[in-house]
Coordinates of C-alpha atoms and ligand atoms in Angstrom, one line a residue:
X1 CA 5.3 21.6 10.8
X2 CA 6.5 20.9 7.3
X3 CA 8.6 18.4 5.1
X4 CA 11.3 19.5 4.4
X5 CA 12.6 17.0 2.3
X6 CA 12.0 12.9 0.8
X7 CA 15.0 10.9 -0.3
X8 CA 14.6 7.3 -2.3
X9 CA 17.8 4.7 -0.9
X10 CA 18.5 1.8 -2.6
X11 CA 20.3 -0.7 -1.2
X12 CA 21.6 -4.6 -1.8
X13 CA 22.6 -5.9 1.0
X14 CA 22.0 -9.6 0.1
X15 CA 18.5 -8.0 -2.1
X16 CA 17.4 -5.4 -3.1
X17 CA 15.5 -2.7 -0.6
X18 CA 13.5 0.9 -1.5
X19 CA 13.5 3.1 1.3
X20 CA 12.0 6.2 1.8
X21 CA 13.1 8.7 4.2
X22 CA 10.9 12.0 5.0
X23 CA 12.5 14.6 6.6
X24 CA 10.9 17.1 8.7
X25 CA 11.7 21.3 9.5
X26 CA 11.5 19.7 13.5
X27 CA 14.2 17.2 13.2
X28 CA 11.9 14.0 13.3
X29 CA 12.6 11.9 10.4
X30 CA 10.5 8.7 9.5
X31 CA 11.4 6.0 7.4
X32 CA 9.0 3.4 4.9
X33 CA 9.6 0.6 2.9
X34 CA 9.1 0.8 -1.1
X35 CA 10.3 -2.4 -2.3
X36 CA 8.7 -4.5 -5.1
X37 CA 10.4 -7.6 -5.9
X38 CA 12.3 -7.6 -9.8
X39 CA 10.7 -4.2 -10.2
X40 CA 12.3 -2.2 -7.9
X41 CA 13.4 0.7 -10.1
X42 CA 9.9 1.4 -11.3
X43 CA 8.7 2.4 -7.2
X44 CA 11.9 4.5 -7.5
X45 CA 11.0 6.4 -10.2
X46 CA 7.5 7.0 -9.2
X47 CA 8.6 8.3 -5.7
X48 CA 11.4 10.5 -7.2
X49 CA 9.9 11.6 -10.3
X50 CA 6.0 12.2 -9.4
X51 CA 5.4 11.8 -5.2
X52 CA 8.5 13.6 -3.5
X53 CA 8.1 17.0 -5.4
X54 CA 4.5 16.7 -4.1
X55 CA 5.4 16.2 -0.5
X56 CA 7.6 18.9 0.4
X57 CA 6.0 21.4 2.0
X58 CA 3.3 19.5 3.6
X59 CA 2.2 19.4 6.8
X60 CA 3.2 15.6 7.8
X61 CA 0.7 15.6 10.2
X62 CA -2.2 15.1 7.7
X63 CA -1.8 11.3 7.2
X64 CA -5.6 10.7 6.1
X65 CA -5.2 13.5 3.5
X66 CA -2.0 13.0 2.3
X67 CA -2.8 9.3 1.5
X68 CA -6.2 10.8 -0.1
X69 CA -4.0 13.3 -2.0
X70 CA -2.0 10.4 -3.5
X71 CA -4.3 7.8 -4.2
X72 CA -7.5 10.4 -5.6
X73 CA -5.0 12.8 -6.8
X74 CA -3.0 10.5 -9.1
X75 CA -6.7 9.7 -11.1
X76 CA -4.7 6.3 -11.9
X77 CA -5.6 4.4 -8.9
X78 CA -4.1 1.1 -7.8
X79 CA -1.9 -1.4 -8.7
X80 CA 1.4 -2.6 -7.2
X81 CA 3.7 0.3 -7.8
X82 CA 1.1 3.1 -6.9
X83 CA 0.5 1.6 -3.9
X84 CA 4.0 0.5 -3.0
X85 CA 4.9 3.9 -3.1
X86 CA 1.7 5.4 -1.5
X87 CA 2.4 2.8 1.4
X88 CA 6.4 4.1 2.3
X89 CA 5.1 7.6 2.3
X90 CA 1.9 6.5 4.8
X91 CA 4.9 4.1 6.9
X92 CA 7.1 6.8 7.1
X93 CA 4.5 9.5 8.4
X94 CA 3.2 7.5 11.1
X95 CA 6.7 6.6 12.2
X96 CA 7.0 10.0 12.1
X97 CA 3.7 11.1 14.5
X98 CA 4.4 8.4 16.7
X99 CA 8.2 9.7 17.1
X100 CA 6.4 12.8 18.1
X101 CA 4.2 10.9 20.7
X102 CA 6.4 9.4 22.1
X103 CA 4.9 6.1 22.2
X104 CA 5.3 3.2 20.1
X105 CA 3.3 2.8 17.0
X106 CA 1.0 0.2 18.5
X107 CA 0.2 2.9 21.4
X108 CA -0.7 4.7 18.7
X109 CA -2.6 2.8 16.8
X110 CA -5.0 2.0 20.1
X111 CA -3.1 0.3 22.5
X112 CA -2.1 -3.8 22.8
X113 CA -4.6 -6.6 21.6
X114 CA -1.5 -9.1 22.7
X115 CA 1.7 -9.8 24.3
X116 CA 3.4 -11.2 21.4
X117 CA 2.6 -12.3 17.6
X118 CA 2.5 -15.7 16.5
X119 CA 4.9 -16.0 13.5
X120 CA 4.9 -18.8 10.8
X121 CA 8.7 -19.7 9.9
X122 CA 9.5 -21.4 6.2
X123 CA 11.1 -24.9 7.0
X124 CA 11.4 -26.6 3.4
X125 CA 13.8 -29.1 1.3
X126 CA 14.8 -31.1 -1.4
X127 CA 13.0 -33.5 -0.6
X128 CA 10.8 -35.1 1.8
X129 CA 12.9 -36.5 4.1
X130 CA 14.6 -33.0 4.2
X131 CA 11.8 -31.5 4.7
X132 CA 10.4 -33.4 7.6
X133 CA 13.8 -33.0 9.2
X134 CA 13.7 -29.1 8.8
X135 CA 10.6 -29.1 10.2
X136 CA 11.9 -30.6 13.0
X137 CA 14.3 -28.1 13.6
X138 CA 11.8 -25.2 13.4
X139 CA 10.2 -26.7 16.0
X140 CA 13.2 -26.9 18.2
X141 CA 13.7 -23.3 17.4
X142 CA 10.8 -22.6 19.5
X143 CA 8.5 -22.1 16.4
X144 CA 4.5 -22.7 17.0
X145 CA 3.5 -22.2 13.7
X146 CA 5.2 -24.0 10.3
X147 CA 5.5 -23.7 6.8
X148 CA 6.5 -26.7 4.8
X149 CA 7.0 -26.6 1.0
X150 CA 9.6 -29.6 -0.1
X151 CA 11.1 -30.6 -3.7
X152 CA 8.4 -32.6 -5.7
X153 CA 9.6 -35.8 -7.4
X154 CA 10.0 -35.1 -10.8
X155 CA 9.8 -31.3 -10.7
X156 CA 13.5 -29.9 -10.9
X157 CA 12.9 -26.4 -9.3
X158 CA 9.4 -26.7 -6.9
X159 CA 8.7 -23.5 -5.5
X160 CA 9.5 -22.8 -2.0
X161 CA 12.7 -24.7 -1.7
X162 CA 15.7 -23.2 -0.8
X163 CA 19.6 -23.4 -1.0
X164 CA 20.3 -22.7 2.6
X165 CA 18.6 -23.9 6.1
X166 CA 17.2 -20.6 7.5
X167 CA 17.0 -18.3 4.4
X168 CA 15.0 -18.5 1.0
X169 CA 15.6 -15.8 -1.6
X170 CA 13.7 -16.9 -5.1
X171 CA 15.1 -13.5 -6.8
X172 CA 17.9 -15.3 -7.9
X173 CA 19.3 -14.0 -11.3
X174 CA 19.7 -11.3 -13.7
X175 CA 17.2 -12.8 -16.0
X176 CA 14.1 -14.8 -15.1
X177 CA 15.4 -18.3 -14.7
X178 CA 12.7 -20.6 -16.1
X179 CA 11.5 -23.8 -14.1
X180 CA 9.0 -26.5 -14.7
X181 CA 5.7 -26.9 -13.4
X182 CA 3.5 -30.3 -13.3
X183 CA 0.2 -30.1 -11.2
X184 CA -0.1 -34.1 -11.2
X185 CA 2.9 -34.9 -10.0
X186 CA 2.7 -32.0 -7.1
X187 CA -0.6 -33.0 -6.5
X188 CA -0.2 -37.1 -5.8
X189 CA 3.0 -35.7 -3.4
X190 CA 1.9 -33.3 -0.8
X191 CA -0.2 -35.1 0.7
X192 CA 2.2 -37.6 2.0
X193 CA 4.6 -34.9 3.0
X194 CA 1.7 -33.7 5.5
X195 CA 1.0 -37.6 6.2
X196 CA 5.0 -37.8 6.9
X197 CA 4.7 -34.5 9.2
X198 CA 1.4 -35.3 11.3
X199 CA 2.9 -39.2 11.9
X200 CA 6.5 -37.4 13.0
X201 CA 5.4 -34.6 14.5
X202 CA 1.9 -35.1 16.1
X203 CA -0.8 -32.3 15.7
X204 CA 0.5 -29.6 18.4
X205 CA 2.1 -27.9 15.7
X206 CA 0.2 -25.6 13.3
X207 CA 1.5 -26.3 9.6
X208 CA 0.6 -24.3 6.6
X209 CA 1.8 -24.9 3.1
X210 CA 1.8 -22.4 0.2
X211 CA 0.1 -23.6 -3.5
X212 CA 1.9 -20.2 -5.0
X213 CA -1.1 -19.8 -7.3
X214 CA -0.3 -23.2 -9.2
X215 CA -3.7 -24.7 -9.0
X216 CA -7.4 -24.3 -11.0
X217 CA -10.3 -24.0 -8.8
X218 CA -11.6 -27.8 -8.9
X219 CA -7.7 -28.9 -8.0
X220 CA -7.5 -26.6 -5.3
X221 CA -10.5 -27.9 -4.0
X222 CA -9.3 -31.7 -4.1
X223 CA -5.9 -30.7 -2.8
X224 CA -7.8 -28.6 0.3
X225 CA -9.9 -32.2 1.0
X226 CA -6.9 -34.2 0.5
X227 CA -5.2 -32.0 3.6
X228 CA -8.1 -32.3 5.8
X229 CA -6.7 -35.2 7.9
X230 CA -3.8 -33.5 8.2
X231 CA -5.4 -30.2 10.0
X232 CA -3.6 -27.6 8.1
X233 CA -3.7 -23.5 9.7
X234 CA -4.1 -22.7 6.3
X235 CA -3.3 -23.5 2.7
X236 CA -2.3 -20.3 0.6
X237 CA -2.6 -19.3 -2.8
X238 CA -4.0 -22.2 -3.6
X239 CA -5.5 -20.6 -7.5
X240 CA -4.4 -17.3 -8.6
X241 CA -7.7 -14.9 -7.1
X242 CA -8.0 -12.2 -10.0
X243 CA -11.6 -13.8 -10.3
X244 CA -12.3 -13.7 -6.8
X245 CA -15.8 -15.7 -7.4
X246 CA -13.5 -18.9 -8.1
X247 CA -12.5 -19.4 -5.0
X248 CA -16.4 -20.1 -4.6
X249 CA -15.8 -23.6 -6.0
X250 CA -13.2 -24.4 -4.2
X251 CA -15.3 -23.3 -0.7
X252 CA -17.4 -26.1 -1.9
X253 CA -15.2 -28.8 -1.8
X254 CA -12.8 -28.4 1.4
X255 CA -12.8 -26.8 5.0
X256 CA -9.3 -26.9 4.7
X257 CA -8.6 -22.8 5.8
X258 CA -8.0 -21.0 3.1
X259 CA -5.2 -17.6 2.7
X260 CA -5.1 -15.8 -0.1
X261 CA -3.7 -11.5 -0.8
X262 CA 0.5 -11.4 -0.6
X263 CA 0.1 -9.9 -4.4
X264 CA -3.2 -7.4 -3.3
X265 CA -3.0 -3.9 -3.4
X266 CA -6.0 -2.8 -2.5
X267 CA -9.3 -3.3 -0.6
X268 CA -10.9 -3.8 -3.7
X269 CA -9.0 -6.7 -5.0
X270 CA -10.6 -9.0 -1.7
X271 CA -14.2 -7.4 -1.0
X272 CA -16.1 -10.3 -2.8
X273 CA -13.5 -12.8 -0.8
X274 CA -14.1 -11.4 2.3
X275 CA -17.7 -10.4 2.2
X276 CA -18.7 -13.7 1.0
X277 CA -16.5 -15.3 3.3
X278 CA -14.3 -17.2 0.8
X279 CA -11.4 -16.9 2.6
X280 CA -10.1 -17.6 6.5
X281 CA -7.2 -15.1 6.4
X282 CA -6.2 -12.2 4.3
X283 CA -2.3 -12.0 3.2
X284 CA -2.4 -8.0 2.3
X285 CA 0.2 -6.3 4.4
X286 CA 2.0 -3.2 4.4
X287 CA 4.0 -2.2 1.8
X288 CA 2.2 -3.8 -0.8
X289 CA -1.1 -2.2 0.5
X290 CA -0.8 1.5 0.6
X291 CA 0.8 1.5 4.2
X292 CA -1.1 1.1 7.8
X293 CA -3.9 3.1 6.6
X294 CA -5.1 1.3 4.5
X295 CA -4.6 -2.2 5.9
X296 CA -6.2 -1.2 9.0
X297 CA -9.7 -0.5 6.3
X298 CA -9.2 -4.1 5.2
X299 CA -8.6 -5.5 8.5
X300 CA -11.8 -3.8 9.9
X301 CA -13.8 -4.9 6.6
X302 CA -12.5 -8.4 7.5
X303 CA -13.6 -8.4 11.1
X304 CA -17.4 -8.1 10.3
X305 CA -16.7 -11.2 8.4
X306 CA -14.5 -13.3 10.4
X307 CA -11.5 -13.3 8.6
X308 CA -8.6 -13.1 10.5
X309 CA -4.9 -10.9 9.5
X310 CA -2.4 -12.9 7.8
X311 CA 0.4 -10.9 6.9
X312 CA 2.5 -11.8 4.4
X313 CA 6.3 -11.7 5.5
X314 CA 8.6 -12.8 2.8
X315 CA 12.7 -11.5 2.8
X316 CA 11.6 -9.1 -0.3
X317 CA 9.5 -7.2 2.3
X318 CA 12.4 -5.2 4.1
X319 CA 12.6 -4.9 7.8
X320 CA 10.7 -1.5 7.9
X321 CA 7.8 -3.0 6.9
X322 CA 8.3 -6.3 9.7
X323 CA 8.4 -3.8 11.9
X324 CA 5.7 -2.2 10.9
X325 CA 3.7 -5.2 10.5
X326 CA 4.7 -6.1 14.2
X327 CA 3.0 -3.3 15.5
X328 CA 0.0 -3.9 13.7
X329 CA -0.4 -7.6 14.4
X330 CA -0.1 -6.3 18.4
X331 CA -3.2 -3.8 18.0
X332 CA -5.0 -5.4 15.6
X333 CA -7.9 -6.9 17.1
X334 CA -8.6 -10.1 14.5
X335 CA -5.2 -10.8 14.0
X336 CA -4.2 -14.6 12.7
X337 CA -0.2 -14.9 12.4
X338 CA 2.5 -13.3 10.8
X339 CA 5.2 -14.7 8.5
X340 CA 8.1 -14.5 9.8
X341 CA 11.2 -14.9 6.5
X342 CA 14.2 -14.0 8.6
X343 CA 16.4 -11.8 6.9
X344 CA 20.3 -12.0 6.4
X345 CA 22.9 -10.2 9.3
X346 CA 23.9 -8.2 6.2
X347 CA 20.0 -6.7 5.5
X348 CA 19.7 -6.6 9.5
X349 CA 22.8 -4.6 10.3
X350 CA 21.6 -2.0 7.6
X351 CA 18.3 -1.9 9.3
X352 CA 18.9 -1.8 13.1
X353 CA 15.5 -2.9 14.9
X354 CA 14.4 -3.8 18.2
X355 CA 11.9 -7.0 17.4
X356 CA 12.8 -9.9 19.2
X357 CA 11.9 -13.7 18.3
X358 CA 11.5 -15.3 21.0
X359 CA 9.2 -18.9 21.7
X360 CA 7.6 -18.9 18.7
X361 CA 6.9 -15.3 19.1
X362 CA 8.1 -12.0 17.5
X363 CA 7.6 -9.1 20.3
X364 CA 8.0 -4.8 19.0
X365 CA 9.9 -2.8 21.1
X366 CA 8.9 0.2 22.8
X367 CA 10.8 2.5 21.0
X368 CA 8.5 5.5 19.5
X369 CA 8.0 4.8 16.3
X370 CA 8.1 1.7 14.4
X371 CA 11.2 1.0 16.0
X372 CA 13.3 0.4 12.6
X373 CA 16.1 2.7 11.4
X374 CA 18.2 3.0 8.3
X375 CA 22.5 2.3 8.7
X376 CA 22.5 5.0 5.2
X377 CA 26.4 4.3 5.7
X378 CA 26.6 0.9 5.6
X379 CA 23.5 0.7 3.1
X380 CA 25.5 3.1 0.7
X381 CA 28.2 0.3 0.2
X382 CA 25.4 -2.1 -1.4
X383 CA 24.5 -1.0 -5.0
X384 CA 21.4 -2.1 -6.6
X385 CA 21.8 -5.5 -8.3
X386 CA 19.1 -6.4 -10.9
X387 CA 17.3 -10.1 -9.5
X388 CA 14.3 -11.2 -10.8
X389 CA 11.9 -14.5 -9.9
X390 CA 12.0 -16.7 -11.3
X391 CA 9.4 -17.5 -14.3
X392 CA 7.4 -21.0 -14.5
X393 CA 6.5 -23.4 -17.7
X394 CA 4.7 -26.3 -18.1
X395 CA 6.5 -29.6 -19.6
X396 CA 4.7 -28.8 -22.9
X397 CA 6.3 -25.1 -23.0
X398 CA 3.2 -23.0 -22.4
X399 CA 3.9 -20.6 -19.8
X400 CA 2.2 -21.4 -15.8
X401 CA 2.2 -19.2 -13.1
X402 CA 5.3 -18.9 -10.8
Ligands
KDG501 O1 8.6 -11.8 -4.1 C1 7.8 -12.9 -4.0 C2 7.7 -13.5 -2.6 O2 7.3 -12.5 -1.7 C3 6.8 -14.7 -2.6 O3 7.1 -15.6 -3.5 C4 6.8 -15.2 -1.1 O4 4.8 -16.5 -1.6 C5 5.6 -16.0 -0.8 C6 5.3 -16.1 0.7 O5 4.3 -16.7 1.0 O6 6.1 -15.6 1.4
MG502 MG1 2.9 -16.9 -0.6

């Protein structure tokens, strides 16, 4: 069995998506997801110009030494576009061996764990009173699990918040718009928007809140403490974790959970978090991660440790790799939740799918594969549309973390 050929599609519809489709001399085609946010192009070129020429050929099979072949064989090893593009090559050749199968890729993978994934969906506002009420409505959606991030007095873009009730897209502009940051003022308000929540809501909700790397270590801490009456699932990115040993000091000061790996790449960048049990869940997921094969290393490495799957699930992640993700959250044995961004009708109708929300729940199909295909049609009337995130200052002018 050989590939017979690898094509890079681009598509817009609503954002930007990087698909790769690998074609096979049996017919079976599989499909991965290459997208990195405001750098889109880059994954393109790397697949086009330096992976594909390499694939064709090869026995698509070999999914251990094809991913060895691209991450050893390259000699420069990680970072977000190596590993973006390593990861839709890896998604697309197990959608590809599980077509073959017949099964679905979690049969694959070694059967069920669980009937259905908890998701987390992203209820936020402009300002509290918004975002208690959109909380609410998650809730009557069905949702267990909640993520609240609201408008901050005084802080004219917070991170987080929205234009819309059910989507949030930060890529918003053809150049980086700039916002403000201001710790203190985010800091003396998020409390009370957790105070508001518990007193409106009770505690049979799980609620988790995102810190979007804002924080240093000793104000993460006091923000984690701060939270504890308010029982939080998780608080996430709470300090940027480049120095993984920081997160040491804020382990010191708060049992608040702590979730921490959306911007990983590899195993590398969360061995001293996990192994040291710093953390409670680990955001890595597929497409930023070098595909299943590699996740399901740091999932593994995690287990011995206690630290549960938390995989990140933002809009700029494209339905390939939900679906993907799906699958893995109903094998993996210490799975935590999944987030759950839904994506527009426009992005869903070029990716046709058969997970279902339902109950607070996502549930995969049963289709082999990953169970995600690609409209190339309809996805060929969406040109690429340059949209970057946004960038963040502080009120002084020195440059902050977004
Ligand atoms: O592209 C950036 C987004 O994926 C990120 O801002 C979303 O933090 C995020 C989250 O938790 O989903
Ligand atoms: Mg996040």
């Amino acid at each position: 069995m050989k590939i017979i050929s690898a094509r890079v599609i681009v598509t817009c519809p609503g954002r930007n998506f990087v698909t790769l489709k690998i074609e096979t001399d049996q017919g079976v085609y599989g499909i991965g997801d290459a997208t990195l946010n405001g750098r889109e192009l880059a994954v393109v070129s790397y697949l086009e110009d330096h992976v594909v020429p390499t694939l064709i050929g090869k026995d698509p099979r070999r999914i251990e030494d094809i991913w060895q072949y691209l991450y050893r064989g390259a000699y420069w090893r990680r970072g977000p576009v190596t590993m973006r593009a390593i990861a839709a090559v890896d998604v697309a050749l197990w959608d590809i061996k599980a077509k073959m199968a017949g099964m679905p890729l979690y049969d694959l993978l070694g059967g069920r764990s669980r009937d259905g994934v908890m998701v987390y969906g992203h209820a936020n506002g402009a300002d509290l009173g918004q975002t208690v009420d959109a909380v609410g409505r998650y809730i009557d959606m069905g949702y267990k699990a909640i993520r609240a991030q609201s408008g901050v007095p005084g802080i004219a873009m917070a991170y987080g918040v929205g234009r819309g009730t059910l989507h949030y897209e930060p890529a918003d502009a053809e150049l980086p718009t700039e916002t403000v940051w201001d710790t203190t003022k985010y800091l003396n308000f998020v409390p009370k928007l957790f105070e508001k929540l518990r007193d409106a809501y009770g505690f049979d909700h799980h609620l988790l809140h995102d810190g979007h790397h804002r924080l240093t270590p000793i104000e993460a801490g006091r923000l984690g403490k701060a939270l504890e009456p308010y029982s939080l699932f998780w608080l996430e990115d709470i300090t940027p974790a480049e120095n993984q040993e920081s997160f040491k000091l804020v382990r010191q000061h708060t049992t608040t959970p702590l979730a921490v790996g959306e911007i990983f790449n590899t195993i590398w960048d969360a061995k001293d978090l996990i192994q040291n049990q710093l953390i409670d869940y680990i955001r890595m997921t597929i497409v930023g991660s070098g595909g299943l094969t590699h996740l399901r290393r740091v999932a593994d490495f995690a287990s011995l440790y206690q630290v549960r799957t938390g995989c990140h699930g933002a809009t700029d992640l494209s339905p390939v790799t939900m679906g993907t993700a799906l699958h893995f959250d109903t094998w993996v044995p210490n799975f935590g939740i999944q987030e759950y961004m839904r994506h527009t009708e426009e992005t869903d109708a070029v990716f046709p799918h058969d997970y279902r929300f339902e109950d607070g729940f996502l549930h995969v199909g049963e289709t082999p594969g990953h169970g995600v295909d690609i409209d190339e049609s309809l996805a060929a009337r969406y040109p690429y549309k340059p949209a970057y995130l946004p960038v963040a200052r502080l009120e002084d002018g020195s440059m902050w973390n977004w």
